[in-house]
Amino acid sequence: MPEVMQMIDSEVFMAFTTYATIVTLKMMFMSPLTAYFRLTRKAFSNPEDCRSGKTAEEKKKMLRSDPDVERVRRCHLNDLENIIPFIVIGLLYSLTGPDLHTAVLHFRIFVGARFFHTLAYVVPLPQPSRGLSWIVGVVTTLSMAYRILTAVLFL
Amino acid sequence: MPEVMQMIDSEVFMAFTTYATIVTLKMMFMSPLTAYFRLTRKAFSNPEDCRSGKTAEEKKKMLRSDPDVERVRRCHLNDLENIIPFIVIGLLYSLTGPDLHTAVLHFRIFVGARFFHTLAYVVPLPQPSRGLSWIVGVVTTLSMAYRILTAVLFL
Amino acid sequence: MPEVMQMIDSEVFMAFTTYATIVTLKMMFMSPLTAYFRLTRKAFSNPEDCRSGKTAEEKKKMLRSDPDVERVRRCHLNDLENIIPFIVIGLLYSLTGPDLHTAVLHFRIFVGARFFHTLAYVVPLPQPSRGLSWIVGVVTTLSMAYRILTAVLFL
């Protein structure tokens, strides 16, 4: 990792900053989407959230799990499991001074794959569309990790 | 993102480091809190954890979900869903050279909102206290993301 | 946090990069492991994933939770809850200019503890092996957080 100082003020780091912010905003969007499905499906986890129920009976019925809510929650958890490793590895990768075009290609493919993954999960699209978009994201992250370990390895 | 090198050694970055560490410690605290509720409620997920049970019957009874344990676990997951985006976006935001007072204000509001969110979730306080503290955190993070994208955008 | 610029190009940061990448790859490995258990145990969460079922009846039976799948998923979530704080705090800690040997010792102990934790969780090994490896990871992270707050504190 030579000359990190020059790198951090580079176009690669600016590109990483842009794509990392966009994909993090996409991940954050899953929270209001969950809230939307909870409100429309009337399916909550906390008794204090069932305020739209008029009677105690009605409130209690709202404490249930709903397939659509659970689907969005699984999609959100999958985002945490995949987008966070991308951000960690992408940040460190950006500091190893990679070629700008190679780096931007990695970021674009990953972010595109994760947007498609969310679409495939929430709609849902028939498999293997979700599975493939997940694999594309994983392979992109692994490719950056390979570059890090060959450029930096210090055990 | 000009002059990142000067920025990273700046008071903004020191403030980010302080608040990010504090809010991460708060998030980590949810694990022992979950353990506390599991032990006092005698509600475990793994058979090997039910060591306090004397008979096989008693051990098996402990493999159950408990409302208090599930509440703390939801709070912990909500932390992961909100605090991690804050750290990612806050780190990148700190590198864009924001005004010190504006930056510290963002960090303080976010960290304060998340401490209150945990309190509102675990006690629990009546809604909309939890909902509002969640929204305050989200808006703070979005405000930093807006600054990043207007200062850096490189697609 | 004086002289961050010199620090970021240092051996400490290279060591952090290496260990953070390795432990992130370990965390990512939990996804294919979950997929493996889902396929062999025929236990899925999404109707569109039950393609190996021949009849509608058979597909529906596959929509179930399985103890082995749930165990791997809990292990994955525990990784998110512990490895992400390590990466956040480890990154900031690396920028405070710690002693190289102390830093590498922290990274090695944490990464070793988490590999053992996964083994202890998935096999599973009898308690307290999993509990102890979890505590070792937490204490390592707390030790780095303590160093950050004493070196940088800016509220």
CSV table of C-alpha atoms in Angstrom, one decimal:
chain,number,residue,atom,x,y,z
A,1,MET,CA,0.0,0.0,0.0
A,2,PRO,CA,2.5,2.6,-1.0
A,3,GLU,CA,1.6,6.3,-1.2
A,4,VAL,CA,-1.7,6.0,0.5
A,5,MET,CA,-1.6,9.7,1.1
A,6,GLN,CA,-1.8,10.6,-2.6
A,7,MET,CA,-4.4,7.9,-3.1
A,8,ILE,CA,-6.9,9.1,-0.6
A,9,ASP,CA,-7.3,12.4,-2.5
A,10,SER,CA,-7.7,10.6,-5.7
A,11,GLU,CA,-10.5,10.0,-8.2
A,12,VAL,CA,-10.7,6.3,-7.0
A,13,PHE,CA,-11.6,7.5,-3.5
A,14,MET,CA,-14.1,10.0,-4.8
A,15,ALA,CA,-15.8,7.3,-6.9
A,16,PHE,CA,-15.8,4.9,-3.8
A,17,THR,CA,-17.3,7.7,-1.7
A,18,THR,CA,-20.1,8.2,-4.3
A,19,TYR,CA,-21.0,4.6,-4.8
A,20,ALA,CA,-20.7,3.7,-1.1
A,21,THR,CA,-23.1,6.6,-0.2
A,22,ILE,CA,-25.6,5.6,-2.9
A,23,VAL,CA,-25.7,1.9,-1.9
A,24,THR,CA,-25.9,2.8,1.8
A,25,LEU,CA,-28.9,5.0,1.1
A,26,LYS,CA,-30.5,2.1,-0.8
A,27,MET,CA,-29.9,-0.1,2.3
A,28,MET,CA,-31.4,2.6,4.6
A,29,PHE,CA,-34.5,2.7,2.3
A,30,MET,CA,-35.4,-0.8,3.5
A,31,SER,CA,-36.5,0.6,6.9
A,32,PRO,CA,-39.3,2.8,5.6
A,33,LEU,CA,-40.2,0.0,3.2
A,34,THR,CA,-40.6,-2.3,6.2
A,35,ALA,CA,-42.6,0.4,8.0
A,36,TYR,CA,-44.9,0.7,4.9
A,37,PHE,CA,-45.6,-3.0,4.8
A,38,ARG,CA,-46.2,-3.1,8.5
A,39,LEU,CA,-48.7,-0.3,8.3
A,40,THR,CA,-50.6,-1.6,5.2
A,41,ARG,CA,-50.5,-5.3,6.4
A,42,LYS,CA,-51.2,-4.3,10.0
A,43,ALA,CA,-48.5,-6.6,11.3
A,44,PHE,CA,-46.3,-5.3,14.1
A,45,SER,CA,-43.8,-6.7,16.6
A,46,ASN,CA,-44.3,-4.3,19.5
A,47,PRO,CA,-47.5,-3.8,21.4
A,48,GLU,CA,-46.9,0.0,21.6
A,49,ASP,CA,-46.9,0.1,17.7
A,50,CYS,CA,-50.5,-1.1,17.3
A,51,ARG,CA,-52.0,2.3,17.9
A,52,SER,CA,-54.4,2.1,14.9
A,53,GLY,CA,-56.3,-0.8,16.7
A,54,LYS,CA,-59.4,0.5,18.5
A,55,THR,CA,-60.0,-2.3,21.0
A,56,ALA,CA,-57.5,-4.3,23.0
A,57,GLU,CA,-58.6,-7.4,21.0
A,58,GLU,CA,-57.9,-5.6,17.7
A,59,LYS,CA,-54.5,-4.4,18.9
A,60,LYS,CA,-53.5,-7.9,19.9
A,61,LYS,CA,-54.4,-9.3,16.5
A,62,MET,CA,-51.9,-6.9,15.0
A,63,LEU,CA,-49.0,-8.5,16.8
A,64,ARG,CA,-48.4,-11.0,14.1
A,65,SER,CA,-45.8,-11.8,11.4
A,66,ASP,CA,-46.8,-11.2,7.8
A,67,PRO,CA,-45.1,-12.8,4.7
A,68,ASP,CA,-44.6,-9.5,2.9
A,69,VAL,CA,-43.1,-7.8,6.0
A,70,GLU,CA,-40.8,-10.8,6.6
A,71,ARG,CA,-39.7,-10.7,2.9
A,72,VAL,CA,-38.6,-7.1,3.2
A,73,ARG,CA,-36.9,-7.8,6.5
A,74,ARG,CA,-34.9,-10.7,5.0
A,75,CYS,CA,-33.9,-8.5,2.1
A,76,HIS,CA,-32.7,-5.8,4.6
A,77,LEU,CA,-30.7,-8.4,6.5
A,78,ASN,CA,-29.2,-9.7,3.2
A,79,ASP,CA,-28.2,-6.1,2.5
A,80,LEU,CA,-26.4,-5.8,5.8
A,81,GLU,CA,-24.7,-9.2,5.1
A,82,ASN,CA,-23.4,-8.1,1.7
A,83,ILE,CA,-23.2,-4.3,1.5
A,84,ILE,CA,-21.2,-3.9,4.7
A,85,PRO,CA,-18.5,-6.3,3.5
A,86,PHE,CA,-18.4,-4.3,0.2
A,87,ILE,CA,-18.0,-1.0,2.0
A,88,VAL,CA,-15.2,-2.4,4.3
A,89,ILE,CA,-13.3,-4.1,1.5
A,90,GLY,CA,-14.1,-1.4,-1.1
A,91,LEU,CA,-12.6,1.3,1.3
A,92,LEU,CA,-9.4,-0.7,1.9
A,93,TYR,CA,-9.2,-1.6,-1.8
A,94,SER,CA,-9.5,2.1,-2.7
A,95,LEU,CA,-6.5,2.8,-0.5
A,96,THR,CA,-4.3,0.3,-2.3
A,97,GLY,CA,-4.1,2.5,-5.4
A,98,PRO,CA,-6.0,0.5,-8.0
A,99,ASP,CA,-6.5,1.5,-11.6
A,100,LEU,CA,-9.4,4.0,-11.8
A,101,HIS,CA,-11.3,2.2,-14.6
A,102,THR,CA,-11.0,-1.2,-12.9
A,103,ALA,CA,-12.1,0.3,-9.5
A,104,VAL,CA,-15.1,2.2,-11.0
A,105,LEU,CA,-16.1,-1.0,-12.9
A,106,HIS,CA,-16.1,-2.9,-9.6
A,107,PHE,CA,-18.2,-0.3,-7.8
A,108,ARG,CA,-20.7,0.0,-10.7
A,109,ILE,CA,-21.2,-3.8,-11.0
A,110,PHE,CA,-21.7,-4.2,-7.2
A,111,VAL,CA,-24.1,-1.3,-6.8
A,112,GLY,CA,-26.1,-2.3,-9.9
A,113,ALA,CA,-26.3,-6.0,-8.7
A,114,ARG,CA,-27.6,-4.9,-5.3
A,115,PHE,CA,-30.3,-2.7,-6.7
A,116,PHE,CA,-31.4,-5.6,-9.0
A,117,HIS,CA,-31.2,-7.9,-6.0
A,118,THR,CA,-33.6,-5.8,-4.0
A,119,LEU,CA,-36.0,-5.6,-7.0
A,120,ALA,CA,-35.8,-9.4,-7.4
A,121,TYR,CA,-36.4,-10.0,-3.7
A,122,VAL,CA,-39.3,-7.7,-3.1
A,123,VAL,CA,-41.3,-8.2,-6.3
A,124,PRO,CA,-40.4,-11.2,-6.2
A,125,LEU,CA,-38.9,-12.1,-9.6
A,126,PRO,CA,-38.6,-15.9,-10.3
A,127,GLN,CA,-35.3,-17.5,-9.4
A,128,PRO,CA,-32.4,-17.6,-10.3
A,129,SER,CA,-32.6,-13.8,-10.8
A,130,ARG,CA,-32.1,-13.1,-7.0
A,131,GLY,CA,-29.5,-15.8,-6.6
A,132,LEU,CA,-27.5,-14.5,-9.6
A,133,SER,CA,-27.5,-10.9,-8.5
A,134,TRP,CA,-26.4,-12.0,-5.1
A,135,ILE,CA,-23.5,-14.0,-6.6
A,136,VAL,CA,-22.4,-11.1,-8.8
A,137,GLY,CA,-22.2,-8.9,-5.7
A,138,VAL,CA,-20.1,-11.5,-3.8
A,139,VAL,CA,-17.7,-12.1,-6.7
A,140,THR,CA,-17.1,-8.3,-7.1
A,141,THR,CA,-16.3,-8.1,-3.4
A,142,LEU,CA,-14.0,-11.2,-3.5
A,143,SER,CA,-12.2,-9.7,-6.5
A,144,MET,CA,-11.4,-6.5,-4.5
A,145,ALA,CA,-10.4,-8.6,-1.5
A,146,TYR,CA,-8.0,-10.6,-3.7
A,147,ARG,CA,-6.4,-7.3,-4.9
A,148,ILE,CA,-6.0,-6.1,-1.2
A,149,LEU,CA,-4.4,-9.3,0.0
A,150,THR,CA,-1.9,-9.5,-2.9
A,151,ALA,CA,-1.0,-5.8,-2.6
A,152,VAL,CA,-0.8,-5.4,1.2
A,153,LEU,CA,-0.5,-8.7,3.1
A,154,PHE,CA,1.0,-8.0,6.5
A,155,LEU,CA,0.3,-10.8,9.0
B,1,MET,CA,-13.1,16.3,-1.8
B,2,PRO,CA,-10.1,18.6,-2.0
B,3,GLU,CA,-7.3,18.5,0.5
B,4,VAL,CA,-8.4,15.3,2.2
B,5,MET,CA,-4.9,15.0,3.7
B,6,GLN,CA,-5.3,18.1,5.7
B,7,MET,CA,-8.8,17.1,6.7
B,8,ILE,CA,-8.1,13.6,8.1
B,9,ASP,CA,-5.8,15.2,10.7
B,10,SER,CA,-8.5,17.7,11.6
B,11,GLU,CA,-10.8,18.4,14.5
B,12,VAL,CA,-13.8,17.1,12.4
B,13,PHE,CA,-12.1,13.7,12.1
B,14,MET,CA,-11.3,13.7,15.8
B,15,ALA,CA,-14.9,14.5,16.7
B,16,PHE,CA,-16.1,11.8,14.3
B,17,THR,CA,-13.7,9.3,15.8
B,18,THR,CA,-15.0,10.1,19.3
B,19,TYR,CA,-18.7,9.9,18.5
B,20,ALA,CA,-18.4,6.9,16.2
B,21,THR,CA,-16.5,5.0,19.0
B,22,ILE,CA,-19.1,6.0,21.6
B,23,VAL,CA,-22.1,4.9,19.5
B,24,THR,CA,-20.4,1.7,18.5
B,25,LEU,CA,-19.8,0.9,22.2
B,26,LYS,CA,-23.5,1.6,22.8
B,27,MET,CA,-24.4,-0.9,20.0
B,28,MET,CA,-22.0,-3.5,21.5
B,29,PHE,CA,-23.7,-3.1,24.9
B,30,MET,CA,-26.9,-4.7,23.4
B,31,SER,CA,-25.1,-8.1,23.4
B,32,PRO,CA,-24.6,-8.3,27.2
B,33,LEU,CA,-28.1,-6.9,27.6
B,34,THR,CA,-29.5,-9.7,25.5
B,35,ALA,CA,-27.5,-12.2,27.6
B,36,TYR,CA,-28.9,-10.7,30.8
B,37,PHE,CA,-32.5,-11.1,29.6
B,38,ARG,CA,-31.8,-14.6,28.3
B,39,LEU,CA,-30.4,-15.6,31.7
B,40,THR,CA,-33.0,-14.0,33.9
B,41,ARG,CA,-35.9,-15.1,31.6
B,42,LYS,CA,-34.4,-18.5,31.0
B,43,ALA,CA,-35.0,-18.3,27.3
B,44,PHE,CA,-32.3,-19.6,25.0
B,45,SER,CA,-31.8,-20.5,21.3
B,46,ASN,CA,-29.1,-23.1,21.6
B,47,PRO,CA,-29.4,-26.4,23.5
B,48,GLU,CA,-25.8,-26.1,24.8
B,49,ASP,CA,-26.7,-22.8,26.5
B,50,CYS,CA,-29.3,-24.3,28.8
B,51,ARG,CA,-26.8,-25.4,31.4
B,52,SER,CA,-28.7,-24.1,34.4
B,53,GLY,CA,-31.5,-26.7,33.7
B,54,LYS,CA,-31.1,-29.8,35.9
B,55,THR,CA,-33.1,-32.3,33.9
B,56,ALA,CA,-33.4,-32.9,30.2
B,57,GLU,CA,-37.0,-31.8,30.5
B,58,GLU,CA,-36.1,-28.5,32.2
B,59,LYS,CA,-33.3,-27.8,29.6
B,60,LYS,CA,-35.8,-28.3,26.8
B,61,LYS,CA,-38.3,-25.9,28.3
B,62,MET,CA,-35.6,-23.2,28.2
B,63,LEU,CA,-35.4,-23.4,24.4
B,64,ARG,CA,-38.1,-20.8,23.9
B,65,SER,CA,-38.4,-17.2,22.7
B,66,ASP,CA,-39.3,-14.6,25.3
B,67,PRO,CA,-40.9,-11.2,24.6
B,68,ASP,CA,-38.3,-9.2,26.6
B,69,VAL,CA,-35.4,-11.0,24.9
B,70,GLU,CA,-36.9,-10.5,21.4
B,71,ARG,CA,-37.4,-6.8,22.2
B,72,VAL,CA,-33.7,-6.3,23.0
B,73,ARG,CA,-32.8,-8.3,19.9
B,74,ARG,CA,-35.0,-6.1,17.7
B,75,CYS,CA,-33.4,-3.0,19.2
B,76,HIS,CA,-29.9,-4.4,18.5
B,77,LEU,CA,-30.9,-5.2,14.9
B,78,ASN,CA,-32.3,-1.7,14.5
B,79,ASP,CA,-28.9,-0.4,15.8
B,80,LEU,CA,-27.1,-2.3,13.1
B,81,GLU,CA,-29.5,-1.0,10.5
B,82,ASN,CA,-29.0,2.6,11.5
B,83,ILE,CA,-25.7,3.1,13.3
B,84,ILE,CA,-23.6,1.4,10.6
B,85,PRO,CA,-25.0,3.7,7.8
B,86,PHE,CA,-24.2,6.6,10.2
B,87,ILE,CA,-20.6,5.4,10.6
B,88,VAL,CA,-20.1,4.8,6.8
B,89,ILE,CA,-21.6,8.1,5.8
B,90,GLY,CA,-20.2,10.0,8.8
B,91,LEU,CA,-16.7,8.8,7.9
B,92,LEU,CA,-16.9,9.9,4.3
B,93,TYR,CA,-18.7,13.1,5.3
B,94,SER,CA,-15.8,13.9,7.7
B,95,LEU,CA,-13.4,13.6,4.7
B,96,THR,CA,-15.3,16.2,2.6
B,97,GLY,CA,-14.1,19.0,4.8
B,98,PRO,CA,-17.3,20.2,6.4
B,99,ASP,CA,-17.6,23.1,8.9
B,100,LEU,CA,-16.5,21.9,12.4
B,101,HIS,CA,-19.6,23.2,14.2
B,102,THR,CA,-22.0,21.8,11.6
B,103,ALA,CA,-20.3,18.4,11.7
B,104,VAL,CA,-20.2,18.2,15.5
B,105,LEU,CA,-23.9,19.1,15.6
B,106,HIS,CA,-24.7,16.2,13.2
B,107,PHE,CA,-22.7,13.8,15.4
B,108,ARG,CA,-24.2,15.0,18.6
B,109,ILE,CA,-27.8,14.9,17.4
B,110,PHE,CA,-27.4,11.4,15.9
B,111,VAL,CA,-25.7,9.9,19.0
B,112,GLY,CA,-28.2,11.5,21.3
B,113,ALA,CA,-31.1,10.3,19.2
B,114,ARG,CA,-29.8,6.7,19.2
B,115,PHE,CA,-29.3,6.6,23.0
B,116,PHE,CA,-32.8,7.9,23.4
B,117,HIS,CA,-34.0,5.3,20.9
B,118,THR,CA,-32.6,2.4,22.9
B,119,LEU,CA,-34.2,3.8,26.1
B,120,ALA,CA,-37.5,4.2,24.3
B,121,TYR,CA,-37.3,0.7,22.8
B,122,VAL,CA,-36.2,-1.3,25.9
B,123,VAL,CA,-38.3,0.4,28.6
B,124,PRO,CA,-40.6,0.8,26.4
B,125,LEU,CA,-41.7,4.4,26.4
B,126,PRO,CA,-45.1,5.0,24.6
B,127,GLN,CA,-45.0,5.8,20.9
B,128,PRO,CA,-44.2,8.0,19.1
B,129,SER,CA,-41.0,8.5,21.2
B,130,ARG,CA,-39.2,5.5,19.6
B,131,GLY,CA,-40.4,6.5,16.1
B,132,LEU,CA,-39.4,10.1,16.5
B,133,SER,CA,-35.9,9.2,17.7
B,134,TRP,CA,-35.5,6.8,14.8
B,135,ILE,CA,-36.5,9.6,12.3
B,136,VAL,CA,-34.1,12.1,13.9
B,137,GLY,CA,-31.2,9.6,13.4
B,138,VAL,CA,-32.3,8.9,9.8
B,139,VAL,CA,-32.6,12.6,8.9
B,140,THR,CA,-29.2,13.4,10.4
B,141,THR,CA,-27.6,10.7,8.3
B,142,LEU,CA,-29.4,11.8,5.1
B,143,SER,CA,-28.2,15.4,5.7
B,144,MET,CA,-24.6,14.2,5.7
B,145,ALA,CA,-25.2,12.0,2.6
B,146,TYR,CA,-26.6,15.0,0.8
B,147,ARG,CA,-23.4,17.0,1.7
B,148,ILE,CA,-21.2,14.1,0.4
B,149,LEU,CA,-23.0,13.8,-2.9
B,150,THR,CA,-23.1,17.5,-3.6
B,151,ALA,CA,-19.3,17.8,-2.7
B,152,VAL,CA,-17.9,14.7,-4.3
B,153,LEU,CA,-20.2,13.1,-6.9
B,154,PHE,CA,-18.1,11.0,-9.2
B,155,LEU,CA,-20.1,8.3,-11.1
C,1,MET,CA,-4.5,11.8,16.8
C,2,PRO,CA,-1.3,13.6,15.7
C,3,GLU,CA,0.3,12.9,12.4
C,4,VAL,CA,-2.5,10.8,10.9
C,5,MET,CA,-1.0,11.3,7.5
C,6,GLN,CA,2.1,9.4,8.4
C,7,MET,CA,0.1,6.8,10.2
C,8,ILE,CA,-2.2,5.8,7.3
C,9,ASP,CA,0.8,4.7,5.2
C,10,SER,CA,2.2,2.7,8.1
C,11,GLU,CA,2.6,-1.0,8.9
C,12,VAL,CA,-0.2,-0.7,11.5
C,13,PHE,CA,-2.6,0.3,8.8
C,14,MET,CA,-1.3,-2.5,6.5
C,15,ALA,CA,-1.8,-5.0,9.3
C,16,PHE,CA,-5.3,-3.7,10.0
C,17,THR,CA,-6.1,-3.9,6.3
C,18,THR,CA,-5.0,-7.5,6.1
C,19,TYR,CA,-6.8,-8.7,9.3
C,20,ALA,CA,-10.0,-6.7,8.5
C,21,THR,CA,-10.1,-8.3,5.0
C,22,ILE,CA,-9.6,-11.8,6.3
C,23,VAL,CA,-12.2,-11.5,9.1
C,24,THR,CA,-14.7,-9.9,6.6
C,25,LEU,CA,-14.1,-12.8,4.2
C,26,LYS,CA,-14.8,-15.2,7.1
C,27,MET,CA,-18.1,-13.4,7.8
C,28,MET,CA,-19.1,-13.5,4.1
C,29,PHE,CA,-18.5,-17.3,4.1
C,30,MET,CA,-21.5,-17.6,6.4
C,31,SER,CA,-23.8,-16.9,3.5
C,32,PRO,CA,-22.8,-19.9,1.3
C,33,LEU,CA,-22.8,-22.0,4.5
C,34,THR,CA,-26.4,-21.0,5.1
C,35,ALA,CA,-27.2,-21.8,1.5
C,36,TYR,CA,-25.5,-25.2,1.9
C,37,PHE,CA,-27.6,-26.1,5.0
C,38,ARG,CA,-30.8,-24.8,3.3
C,39,LEU,CA,-30.2,-27.0,0.3
C,40,THR,CA,-29.2,-30.2,2.2
C,41,ARG,CA,-31.9,-29.7,4.9
C,42,LYS,CA,-34.5,-28.6,2.3
C,43,ALA,CA,-35.6,-25.7,4.5
C,44,PHE,CA,-36.3,-22.3,2.8
C,45,SER,CA,-37.9,-19.0,3.6
C,46,ASN,CA,-39.0,-17.9,0.1
C,47,PRO,CA,-41.6,-19.9,-2.0
C,48,GLU,CA,-39.5,-19.1,-5.2
C,49,ASP,CA,-36.5,-20.9,-3.7
C,50,CYS,CA,-38.3,-24.3,-3.4
C,51,ARG,CA,-37.5,-25.3,-7.0
C,52,SER,CA,-36.3,-28.8,-6.1
C,53,GLY,CA,-39.8,-29.7,-5.0
C,54,LYS,CA,-41.8,-31.5,-7.7
C,55,THR,CA,-45.4,-31.0,-6.5
C,56,ALA,CA,-47.0,-27.9,-4.9
C,57,GLU,CA,-47.4,-30.0,-1.8
C,58,GLU,CA,-43.7,-30.8,-1.7
C,59,LYS,CA,-42.7,-27.2,-2.3
C,60,LYS,CA,-44.9,-26.0,0.5
C,61,LYS,CA,-43.3,-28.5,2.9
C,62,MET,CA,-39.9,-26.9,2.2
C,63,LEU,CA,-41.0,-23.6,3.6
C,64,ARG,CA,-39.9,-24.4,7.1
C,65,SER,CA,-37.2,-23.4,9.6
C,66,ASP,CA,-34.6,-26.0,10.4
C,67,PRO,CA,-32.4,-26.1,13.6
C,68,ASP,CA,-29.1,-26.3,11.6
C,69,VAL,CA,-30.0,-23.5,9.3
C,70,GLU,CA,-31.1,-21.3,12.2
C,71,ARG,CA,-27.8,-22.1,14.0
C,72,VAL,CA,-25.7,-20.9,11.1
C,73,ARG,CA,-27.9,-17.8,10.7
C,74,ARG,CA,-27.5,-16.9,14.4
C,75,CYS,CA,-23.7,-17.3,14.0
C,76,HIS,CA,-23.8,-15.0,11.0
C,77,LEU,CA,-25.8,-12.4,12.9
C,78,ASN,CA,-23.4,-12.7,15.8
C,79,ASP,CA,-20.6,-12.0,13.3
C,80,LEU,CA,-22.3,-8.8,12.2
C,81,GLU,CA,-22.8,-7.7,15.8
C,82,ASN,CA,-19.1,-8.3,16.7
C,83,ILE,CA,-17.0,-8.1,13.6
C,84,ILE,CA,-18.4,-4.8,12.4
C,85,PRO,CA,-17.6,-3.0,15.7
C,86,PHE,CA,-14.1,-4.5,15.5
C,87,ILE,CA,-13.7,-3.0,12.0
C,88,VAL,CA,-15.0,0.4,12.9
C,89,ILE,CA,-13.0,0.7,16.1
C,90,GLY,CA,-10.0,-1.1,14.6
C,91,LEU,CA,-9.8,1.4,11.7
C,92,LEU,CA,-10.0,4.4,14.0
C,93,TYR,CA,-7.6,2.8,16.4
C,94,SER,CA,-5.1,2.3,13.6
C,95,LEU,CA,-5.2,6.0,12.9
C,96,THR,CA,-4.3,6.9,16.4
C,97,GLY,CA,-0.7,5.7,15.9
C,98,PRO,CA,-0.6,2.8,18.3
C,99,ASP,CA,2.5,0.7,18.8
C,100,LEU,CA,2.9,-1.9,15.9
C,101,HIS,CA,3.3,-5.0,18.1
C,102,THR,CA,0.4,-4.0,20.4
C,103,ALA,CA,-1.8,-3.4,17.4
C,104,VAL,CA,-1.0,-6.6,15.6
C,105,LEU,CA,-1.5,-8.5,18.8
C,106,HIS,CA,-5.0,-7.0,19.1
C,107,PHE,CA,-5.8,-7.9,15.5
C,108,ARG,CA,-4.5,-11.5,15.8
C,109,ILE,CA,-6.3,-12.2,19.0
C,110,PHE,CA,-9.6,-10.8,17.7
C,111,VAL,CA,-9.5,-12.7,14.4
C,112,GLY,CA,-8.4,-15.9,16.0
C,113,ALA,CA,-11.2,-15.6,18.6
C,114,ARG,CA,-13.8,-15.1,15.9
C,115,PHE,CA,-12.6,-18.1,13.8
C,116,PHE,CA,-12.8,-20.2,17.0
C,117,HIS,CA,-16.2,-18.7,17.8
C,118,THR,CA,-17.6,-19.8,14.4
C,119,LEU,CA,-16.2,-23.3,14.9
C,120,ALA,CA,-17.7,-23.5,18.4
C,121,TYR,CA,-21.1,-22.3,17.2
C,122,VAL,CA,-21.5,-24.4,14.1
C,123,VAL,CA,-20.1,-27.8,15.3
C,124,PRO,CA,-21.3,-27.0,18.2
C,125,LEU,CA,-18.6,-27.4,20.8
C,126,PRO,CA,-19.8,-27.6,24.5
C,127,GLN,CA,-20.1,-24.3,26.3
C,128,PRO,CA,-18.3,-22.2,27.6
C,129,SER,CA,-16.1,-22.5,24.5
C,130,ARG,CA,-18.4,-20.3,22.4
C,131,GLY,CA,-19.1,-17.9,25.2
C,132,LEU,CA,-15.3,-17.5,26.0
C,133,SER,CA,-14.4,-16.8,22.4
C,134,TRP,CA,-17.1,-14.2,22.2
C,135,ILE,CA,-15.8,-12.5,25.3
C,136,VAL,CA,-12.2,-12.5,24.1
C,137,GLY,CA,-13.4,-10.7,20.9
C,138,VAL,CA,-15.4,-8.1,22.9
C,139,VAL,CA,-12.5,-7.4,25.3
C,140,THR,CA,-10.1,-6.9,22.4
C,141,THR,CA,-12.4,-4.4,20.8
C,142,LEU,CA,-13.0,-2.6,24.1
C,143,SER,CA,-9.3,-2.3,24.6
C,144,MET,CA,-8.9,-0.6,21.3
C,145,ALA,CA,-11.9,1.7,22.0
C,146,TYR,CA,-10.2,2.7,25.3
C,147,ARG,CA,-7.0,3.6,23.5
C,148,ILE,CA,-9.1,5.7,21.0
C,149,LEU,CA,-11.0,7.6,23.6
C,150,THR,CA,-7.9,8.4,25.7
C,151,ALA,CA,-5.9,9.5,22.6
C,152,VAL,CA,-8.5,11.5,20.7
C,153,LEU,CA,-11.5,12.5,22.9
C,154,PHE,CA,-13.2,15.5,21.2
C,155,LEU,CA,-16.8,16.0,22.3
